[in-house]
XYZ file of C-alpha atoms in Angstrom:
547
model
C 14.519 -7.382 -13.642
C 14.495 -4.146 -12.168
C 17.004 -1.633 -12.822
C 18.224 0.607 -10.051
C 19.304 4.067 -11.454
C 18.279 6.671 -8.774
C 15.210 7.519 -10.600
C 12.105 5.839 -12.566
C 11.088 3.302 -10.030
C 7.415 3.071 -10.308
C 4.921 1.783 -7.676
C 4.431 -1.506 -9.466
C 8.478 -1.820 -9.569
C 8.651 -1.464 -5.803
C 5.928 -3.840 -4.952
C 7.449 -6.342 -7.594
C 10.750 -6.335 -5.908
C 9.359 -6.319 -2.343
C 7.609 -9.614 -3.642
C 11.036 -11.120 -4.725
C 11.643 -9.819 -8.419
C 15.474 -9.372 -9.252
C 17.248 -6.298 -9.631
C 20.456 -4.824 -10.895
C 22.223 -1.616 -10.878
C 22.431 0.597 -13.736
C 25.422 0.462 -15.930
C 24.741 3.667 -17.434
C 28.072 5.667 -17.603
C 26.501 8.945 -16.568
C 24.967 7.444 -13.390
C 28.074 5.552 -12.367
C 30.241 8.754 -12.785
C 27.846 10.642 -10.558
C 28.455 8.007 -7.821
C 31.954 8.113 -8.064
C 32.425 12.028 -8.212
C 30.410 12.448 -4.968
C 32.322 9.680 -3.154
C 35.408 11.187 -4.328
C 34.378 14.599 -3.236
C 33.870 13.318 0.377
C 37.334 11.853 0.174
C 38.936 15.231 -0.809
C 36.931 17.119 2.022
C 38.457 14.790 4.590
C 41.645 15.127 3.009
C 41.429 18.881 2.866
C 40.490 19.434 6.457
C 37.046 20.620 5.470
C 34.223 20.552 7.968
C 31.288 18.386 6.925
C 28.477 17.154 9.249
C 28.501 13.335 10.214
C 32.023 13.077 8.704
C 34.172 15.316 10.838
C 31.630 15.853 13.520
C 29.208 13.790 15.576
C 25.710 13.637 15.007
C 22.587 15.628 15.697
C 22.422 17.681 18.793
C 26.289 16.810 19.422
C 27.480 17.967 16.118
C 29.452 20.819 17.630
C 32.031 18.095 18.569
C 34.669 17.550 15.989
C 36.139 13.955 15.216
C 39.669 13.626 14.466
C 40.820 11.844 11.224
C 41.827 8.620 12.728
C 38.497 8.067 14.187
C 36.316 9.020 11.259
C 35.795 5.481 9.959
C 34.960 4.299 13.497
C 32.490 7.032 13.559
C 30.438 5.619 10.454
C 30.375 2.312 12.231
C 29.226 3.785 15.490
C 26.262 5.511 13.582
C 24.731 2.075 12.686
C 25.854 0.367 15.981
C 24.379 3.269 18.155
C 20.915 2.840 16.572
C 20.262 -0.818 17.569
C 17.487 0.474 19.615
C 14.205 -1.003 17.878
C 11.199 -2.532 19.668
C 7.920 -3.947 18.655
C 6.825 -6.390 15.854
C 9.358 -7.331 13.065
C 9.237 -5.408 9.928
C 7.574 -7.885 7.396
C 10.047 -9.209 4.614
C 8.407 -7.330 1.729
C 8.534 -4.008 3.688
C 12.407 -4.772 4.391
C 12.984 -5.647 0.624
C 11.140 -2.386 -0.386
C 13.443 -0.362 1.870
C 16.616 -2.062 0.527
C 15.388 -1.356 -2.980
C 14.750 2.286 -2.112
C 18.248 2.974 -0.084
C 19.998 1.468 -3.120
C 18.000 3.688 -5.402
C 18.489 6.851 -3.380
C 22.418 6.343 -3.220
C 22.314 5.660 -7.068
C 21.295 9.165 -7.579
C 24.964 9.928 -6.885
C 24.496 12.584 -4.239
C 25.224 10.461 -1.012
C 29.020 9.993 -1.217
C 29.192 6.163 -1.124
C 31.092 3.525 -3.077
C 29.199 1.444 -5.680
C 30.498 -1.580 -3.925
C 28.212 -0.587 -0.895
C 25.238 -0.166 -3.003
C 25.884 -3.477 -4.637
C 25.654 -5.121 -1.081
C 21.758 -4.349 -1.296
C 21.323 -5.922 -4.737
C 23.417 -8.844 -3.740
C 21.133 -9.333 -0.713
C 17.941 -8.677 -2.635
C 18.757 -11.321 -5.518
C 19.652 -14.151 -3.085
C 16.505 -13.761 -1.020
C 18.412 -12.661 2.109
C 16.479 -10.502 4.430
C 18.082 -8.516 7.428
C 15.732 -8.530 10.542
C 14.277 -4.918 11.293
C 11.429 -3.828 13.423
C 8.511 -1.729 12.949
C 9.114 0.791 16.044
C 11.998 3.096 16.703
C 11.889 5.763 13.928
C 10.258 9.180 14.091
C 11.090 9.919 10.505
C 12.853 12.957 11.178
C 16.598 12.129 10.492
C 15.341 9.680 8.394
C 14.351 6.334 9.507
C 17.504 5.874 11.445
C 16.729 2.796 13.506
C 15.290 0.257 10.821
C 17.732 1.351 8.300
C 20.696 0.892 10.900
C 19.498 -2.895 11.086
C 19.420 -3.272 7.468
C 22.722 -1.516 6.793
C 24.653 -3.013 9.616
C 23.422 -6.492 8.196
C 24.496 -5.942 4.628
C 28.117 -4.673 5.829
C 28.229 -7.477 8.550
C 28.838 -4.872 11.134
C 28.344 -7.277 14.016
C 26.802 -10.797 14.383
C 24.043 -9.620 16.719
C 22.389 -8.261 13.500
C 20.517 -11.145 12.067
C 19.447 -12.323 8.462
C 16.457 -14.553 7.436
C 17.246 -16.483 4.346
C 15.154 -19.332 3.000
C 13.329 -20.121 6.316
C 16.546 -19.838 8.298
C 17.816 -17.321 10.535
C 21.634 -16.527 10.373
C 23.812 -13.834 11.717
C 25.098 -11.554 9.315
C 28.522 -12.662 9.024
C 27.269 -16.296 8.287
C 25.158 -14.704 5.870
C 27.686 -12.753 4.048
C 30.042 -15.772 4.215
C 27.422 -17.844 2.245
C 27.176 -15.009 -0.205
C 31.035 -15.100 -0.616
C 31.466 -11.746 0.952
C 33.578 -10.305 3.752
C 32.525 -7.779 6.363
C 32.974 -4.181 4.746
C 34.804 -1.631 6.476
C 32.796 1.758 5.956
C 34.585 5.076 4.632
C 33.746 8.641 5.811
C 30.161 9.446 5.348
C 29.023 5.926 4.255
C 27.422 4.963 7.617
C 25.294 8.061 7.612
C 24.230 7.508 4.057
C 22.952 3.949 5.045
C 20.865 4.931 7.775
C 19.992 8.572 7.366
C 16.972 8.652 4.842
C 13.088 8.036 4.520
C 13.451 4.753 2.701
C 12.327 2.335 5.366
C 8.859 4.261 5.870
C 8.609 4.913 1.974
C 9.164 1.271 1.289
C 6.231 0.203 3.901
C 4.071 3.085 2.348
C 4.678 1.735 -1.308
C 3.417 -1.830 -0.329
C 0.612 -0.431 1.300
C -0.272 1.774 -1.722
C 0.159 -1.167 -4.086
C -2.322 -3.153 -1.996
C -4.699 -0.203 -1.936
C -4.876 0.057 -5.702
C -6.454 -3.405 -5.582
C -8.425 -2.426 -2.772
C -9.841 0.639 -4.529
C -10.516 -1.423 -7.734
C -12.383 -4.074 -5.853
C -14.380 -1.701 -3.849
C -15.712 -0.182 -7.002
C -16.399 -3.443 -8.698
C -18.224 -4.830 -5.483
C -20.297 -1.400 -5.370
C -21.240 -2.020 -9.112
C -22.384 -5.567 -8.079
C -24.372 -4.155 -5.107
C -25.886 -1.563 -7.615
C -27.074 -4.437 -9.710
C -28.420 -6.251 -6.764
C -30.284 -3.193 -5.567
C -31.573 -2.491 -9.116
C -30.015 1.011 -9.343
C -30.197 3.267 -12.281
C -27.537 3.966 -14.926
C -28.443 7.554 -14.940
C -26.148 8.130 -11.832
C -23.179 7.811 -14.011
C -24.367 9.716 -17.224
C -21.465 11.490 -18.807
C -23.253 14.923 -18.766
C -23.827 15.022 -15.009
C -20.176 14.652 -14.575
C -18.846 16.693 -17.419
C -20.492 19.932 -15.712
C -18.683 19.155 -12.433
C -15.425 17.951 -14.112
C -13.269 16.909 -10.830
C -10.711 14.196 -12.158
C -11.800 11.639 -9.701
C -15.467 12.179 -10.313
C -15.131 11.808 -14.041
C -12.792 9.002 -13.585
C -15.105 6.920 -11.265
C -18.248 7.748 -13.225
C -16.553 6.453 -16.314
C -15.334 3.360 -14.404
C -18.918 2.683 -13.281
C -20.122 3.119 -16.957
C -17.545 0.304 -17.921
C -18.270 -1.917 -14.878
C -22.136 -1.830 -15.470
C -22.079 -2.183 -19.217
C -24.440 -4.701 -20.517
C -26.070 -5.411 -17.113
C -29.633 -6.722 -17.129
C -30.371 -5.538 -13.593
C -29.400 -2.040 -14.035
C -32.248 0.268 -14.722
C -31.728 2.351 -17.896
C -33.171 5.831 -17.842
C -32.221 7.140 -21.028
C -34.638 9.585 -22.909
C -36.368 10.545 -19.925
C -37.647 7.036 -18.981
C -37.600 6.847 -15.239
C -38.377 3.259 -15.002
C -40.428 4.228 -12.015
C -41.855 1.315 -9.896
C -45.036 1.909 -7.948
C -44.261 2.352 -4.682
C -40.687 3.106 -5.059
C -38.649 6.270 -4.989
C -38.088 7.987 -8.190
C -34.491 8.268 -7.708
C -32.008 6.277 -5.814
C -30.872 7.198 -2.281
C -27.769 8.919 -2.017
C -25.250 6.224 -1.281
C -26.186 4.955 -5.041
C -27.014 8.263 -6.557
C -23.680 9.978 -5.188
C -21.140 7.153 -5.984
C -18.941 9.139 -8.336
C -19.418 12.299 -6.061
C -18.368 10.447 -2.908
C -15.583 8.170 -4.305
C -14.226 10.601 -6.716
C -12.421 12.587 -4.204
C -11.145 9.425 -2.823
C -9.612 8.531 -5.976
C -8.176 11.966 -6.349
C -6.570 11.936 -2.873
C -5.233 8.418 -3.185
C -3.621 9.342 -6.525
C -2.257 12.314 -4.928
C -0.710 10.125 -2.220
C 0.508 7.475 -4.740
C 2.515 10.250 -6.673
C 3.986 11.627 -3.348
C 5.113 7.958 -2.384
C 6.774 7.481 -5.853
C 8.490 10.816 -5.952
C 9.994 10.432 -2.642
C 10.993 6.714 -3.621
C 13.063 8.180 -6.358
C 14.718 11.090 -4.328
C 17.910 11.577 -2.658
C 17.008 11.858 1.082
C 20.077 11.666 3.416
C 22.254 14.427 4.839
C 24.601 15.867 3.979
C 24.318 15.656 0.217
C 27.127 16.231 -2.166
C 26.285 17.718 -5.806
C 28.499 15.470 -8.048
C 28.724 18.106 -10.552
C 29.770 21.127 -8.628
C 31.390 19.396 -5.612
C 29.107 21.600 -3.366
C 28.336 20.013 0.085
C 24.654 20.670 1.339
C 23.578 20.358 4.747
C 19.766 19.416 4.085
C 16.461 18.165 5.659
C 15.563 15.805 2.574
C 15.648 13.169 5.343
C 12.285 14.376 6.712
C 9.646 11.904 5.486
C 6.743 14.411 5.871
C 5.585 13.476 2.469
C 5.524 9.857 3.184
C 3.841 10.489 6.537
C 1.245 12.723 5.025
C 0.739 10.299 2.266
C 0.019 7.515 4.681
C -2.330 9.627 6.870
C -4.082 10.288 3.516
C -4.096 6.610 2.393
C -5.634 5.454 5.931
C -8.226 8.203 5.898
C -9.512 7.477 2.299
C -9.814 3.662 3.172
C -11.963 4.616 6.164
C -14.032 6.731 3.709
C -14.221 3.563 1.454
C -15.306 1.104 4.062
C -17.770 3.537 5.711
C -19.511 3.954 2.231
C -19.752 0.176 1.623
C -20.843 -0.392 5.020
C -23.871 1.894 4.408
C -24.416 -0.058 1.105
C -24.428 -3.386 3.109
C -27.033 -2.031 5.429
C -29.254 -1.378 2.513
C -28.904 -4.514 1.086
C -30.035 -6.384 4.084
C -33.007 -4.234 4.990
C -36.298 -5.065 3.109
C -37.252 -1.435 3.328
C -34.375 -0.310 1.509
C -33.390 -3.346 -0.868
C -36.107 -3.527 -3.497
C -37.531 -6.943 -2.411
C -34.722 -9.079 -1.347
C -35.167 -11.059 1.934
C -34.061 -9.691 5.294
C -30.462 -10.259 5.783
C -30.265 -12.071 2.567
C -31.432 -15.177 3.886
C -31.405 -18.161 1.264
C -34.229 -20.445 2.612
C -37.067 -18.199 3.798
C -39.035 -21.079 4.384
C -36.821 -22.743 7.146
C -38.088 -20.562 9.836
C -34.787 -20.402 11.587
C -32.420 -18.891 9.103
C -30.775 -15.415 9.605
C -28.657 -15.446 6.714
C -25.871 -12.866 6.797
C -27.194 -11.026 9.814
C -23.713 -11.869 11.817
C -21.479 -11.022 8.977
C -22.774 -7.572 8.951
C -21.750 -7.393 12.597
C -18.247 -8.154 11.419
C -18.385 -5.404 8.978
C -19.600 -3.220 11.469
C -16.762 -3.999 13.608
C -13.912 -3.742 10.856
C -15.213 -0.564 9.352
C -14.910 1.658 12.700
C -11.316 0.245 13.199
C -10.198 1.541 9.855
C -11.649 4.775 10.715
C -9.640 4.968 13.870
C -6.676 4.009 11.747
C -7.558 7.042 9.482
C -6.752 9.585 12.243
C -3.822 11.632 11.519
C -0.425 10.660 12.679
C 2.013 13.284 11.358
C 0.666 15.930 13.611
C 1.467 14.080 16.762
C 5.130 14.642 16.770
C 7.032 15.160 20.017
C 9.029 18.655 19.698
C 11.754 17.505 21.975
C 13.333 15.007 20.083
C 17.143 14.341 20.253
C 18.284 17.294 22.231
C 15.513 19.421 20.433
C 17.732 18.728 17.467
C 14.803 16.893 15.714
C 12.273 19.201 17.012
C 9.895 18.696 14.017
C 9.505 15.060 12.776
C 7.333 13.348 10.602
C 6.071 10.030 12.294
C 6.374 8.663 9.131
C 7.105 5.165 10.015
C 4.433 4.945 12.471
C 1.875 6.418 9.804
C 3.136 3.636 7.276
C 2.902 0.918 9.643
C -0.629 1.803 10.505
C -1.398 2.224 6.540
C -0.343 -1.661 6.424
C -2.759 -2.450 9.219
C -5.502 -0.531 7.727
C -4.855 -2.089 4.336
C -5.075 -5.479 6.139
C -8.162 -4.762 7.725
C -9.596 -3.310 4.446
C -8.851 -6.539 2.623
C -11.102 -8.630 5.486
C -13.894 -6.031 4.985
C -13.816 -6.383 1.286
C -13.919 -10.394 1.564
C -17.115 -10.043 3.688
C -18.479 -7.480 1.244
C -17.879 -9.910 -1.604
C -19.933 -12.446 0.326
C -22.713 -10.037 0.729
C -22.505 -9.182 -3.095
C -22.276 -12.817 -4.322
C -25.581 -13.792 -2.256
C -27.324 -10.683 -3.127
C -26.875 -10.946 -6.865
C -27.982 -14.853 -6.632
C -31.036 -13.895 -4.841
C -31.794 -11.233 -7.209
C -31.348 -13.422 -10.073
C -33.766 -16.123 -8.774
C -36.531 -13.350 -8.209
C -35.898 -11.935 -11.836
C -36.123 -15.581 -13.380
C -35.772 -19.091 -12.041
C -32.166 -20.048 -10.994
C -29.611 -18.465 -8.658
C -26.795 -18.607 -11.101
C -26.469 -14.615 -11.911
C -23.745 -14.863 -14.562
C -26.301 -14.111 -17.390
C -27.524 -10.996 -15.948
C -24.718 -9.230 -14.586
C -22.381 -6.787 -16.911
C -19.372 -8.609 -18.218
C -17.061 -7.132 -15.707
C -19.067 -7.985 -12.895
C -19.914 -11.347 -14.074
C -16.289 -12.384 -14.278
C -15.615 -11.197 -10.651
C -18.907 -12.979 -9.426
C -17.766 -16.425 -10.802
C -14.266 -15.852 -9.393
C -15.627 -14.907 -5.936
C -18.305 -17.444 -5.899
C -15.758 -20.247 -6.697
C -13.466 -19.067 -3.986
C -15.971 -18.871 -1.418
C -17.715 -22.349 -1.803
C -17.603 -23.565 -5.480
C -18.810 -22.660 -9.027
C -22.413 -20.919 -9.367
C -25.121 -23.359 -8.781
C -28.587 -22.585 -10.480
C -30.278 -24.586 -7.683
C -28.920 -23.054 -4.769
C -27.417 -19.725 -3.642
C -24.070 -19.097 -1.708
C -25.876 -19.488 1.526
C -29.146 -21.447 1.641
C -29.510 -22.884 5.123
C -27.366 -21.288 7.620
C -26.099 -24.561 9.175
C -24.868 -25.889 5.788
C -21.425 -24.430 6.402
C -19.802 -21.698 8.277
C -19.741 -18.010 6.730
C -16.394 -17.609 8.053
C -15.000 -20.247 5.680
C -16.560 -18.482 2.710
C -15.067 -15.135 3.886
C -11.488 -16.761 4.337
C -11.814 -18.367 0.923
C -12.147 -15.142 -0.818
C -9.604 -13.408 1.280
C -7.021 -16.237 0.411
C -7.596 -15.923 -3.353
C -7.400 -12.102 -3.105
C -4.123 -12.244 -1.311
C -2.578 -15.291 -2.813
C -4.587 -16.792 -5.813
C -4.814 -15.669 -9.184
C -8.802 -15.705 -10.057
C -10.134 -12.685 -8.252
C -7.353 -10.498 -9.514
C -7.643 -11.995 -12.830
C -11.270 -11.210 -12.935
C -10.598 -7.528 -11.767
C -7.727 -7.200 -14.247
C -9.427 -4.656 -16.717
C -10.561 -2.313 -13.536
C -7.157 -2.720 -12.039
C -5.563 -1.449 -15.202
C -7.953 1.490 -15.138
C -7.168 2.314 -11.221
C -3.306 1.860 -11.606
C -3.542 4.302 -14.547
C -5.400 6.818 -12.744
C -3.138 6.661 -9.651
C 0.077 7.007 -11.757
C 1.293 3.308 -12.224
């Protein structure tokens, strides 16, 4: 049970609720008193004839027009009605759930001037599994995510049957959904419509889910890199503590330590302690850059992703609508907290760093399939070299060569592409955070496909290496403890348990490579085995990223 109090939500909390975990509102008296105080302050302002944006005025570039008292409630409903302008694909249910959680969390900070009853609507929908239909396109992340949050807000209050709700495989109009929940449509009070749709919580919800999956992607990419290092007979000296202590970037130190753990006990990694270079005749005295510079290359990626994760979590625990009411002093502030710039920048960072991860793995795979660089493995990791027509994983490399550039394209900046003329030039800067977040989801999904393919390369490579070291393709006894666990899980997901008599791919026509990739991808996303095998590394990465 996740408690919503306006603060303290972690990345793992958000992901858990997005996937169906139950929630409750805090019963802390201090929290509840702040919510009540800010709502009372709005009522006092209305009664006293004070001028407050979006309460006594129209919105945005029309905020010079005053609204009479008798139409202030109508104005709040119009705030939601007016923004039923979305287009494009549906927002996935986990992203809608994350957005609902974060909207409730923001309102529970007690700066938004709304009733507790209204916030409870989000909790009721979340716990019932009722998911308002919202869409990916329409928000520029300036005055918050007005369009998607309006669809969600209109659904939970029952503004009009045109707003739809998905529930247990059935689509209902919001009035029917409320009836099943034992609720009536809720009439808004001054400021409440604006509090529902004027905030960063849709884009930040998408961003949090993408970052949650990125934690797994980063952990898995490090483990795959470690398996590839074993297959390529790399040296352990690359990760020696002394090297990184004298260039002590946090990410570099973390990655080097992570690889020491990932490779501990490996029989394939060359140990070069005490000056022993393990130099093989005809081989380079040192590994090529993509192996030798692993901590220096992936360390900055870890640092940047950790920064992006912190930005997303901070935004998720913020008050981000406008105007805001200080529950302690009663002061009303016209603010810019609705600008989702941090979320947009974080999502741009996330995508750019995923692109860097995949580009590096793509280079490693290229080395792995090329006899000139792979220390004695067959070309394209062919299993049965005596067949004469086998081509191994040649075509799968092309798949990786297709996906990696796509993620690099996704990695281009979005936040600097804003139109400066939006909404009568009122929203003349805007974050484009929703677009950046949706692209982050796309980049994450493509990266998961790439990593599933990379695991096929890793499994085939270590099995061929194992058979070259001693008879038998089962590599479990030669790999490090962490990598052996991942190897067994991935091997089973791809084809079945490791077989000493045959590698993952022996003859090309024994089965389709796509099926092996899909088996790994399905387990990565839905099954427990790969994540369980990855658990120690996931814990390390999640801790570095801040939970």
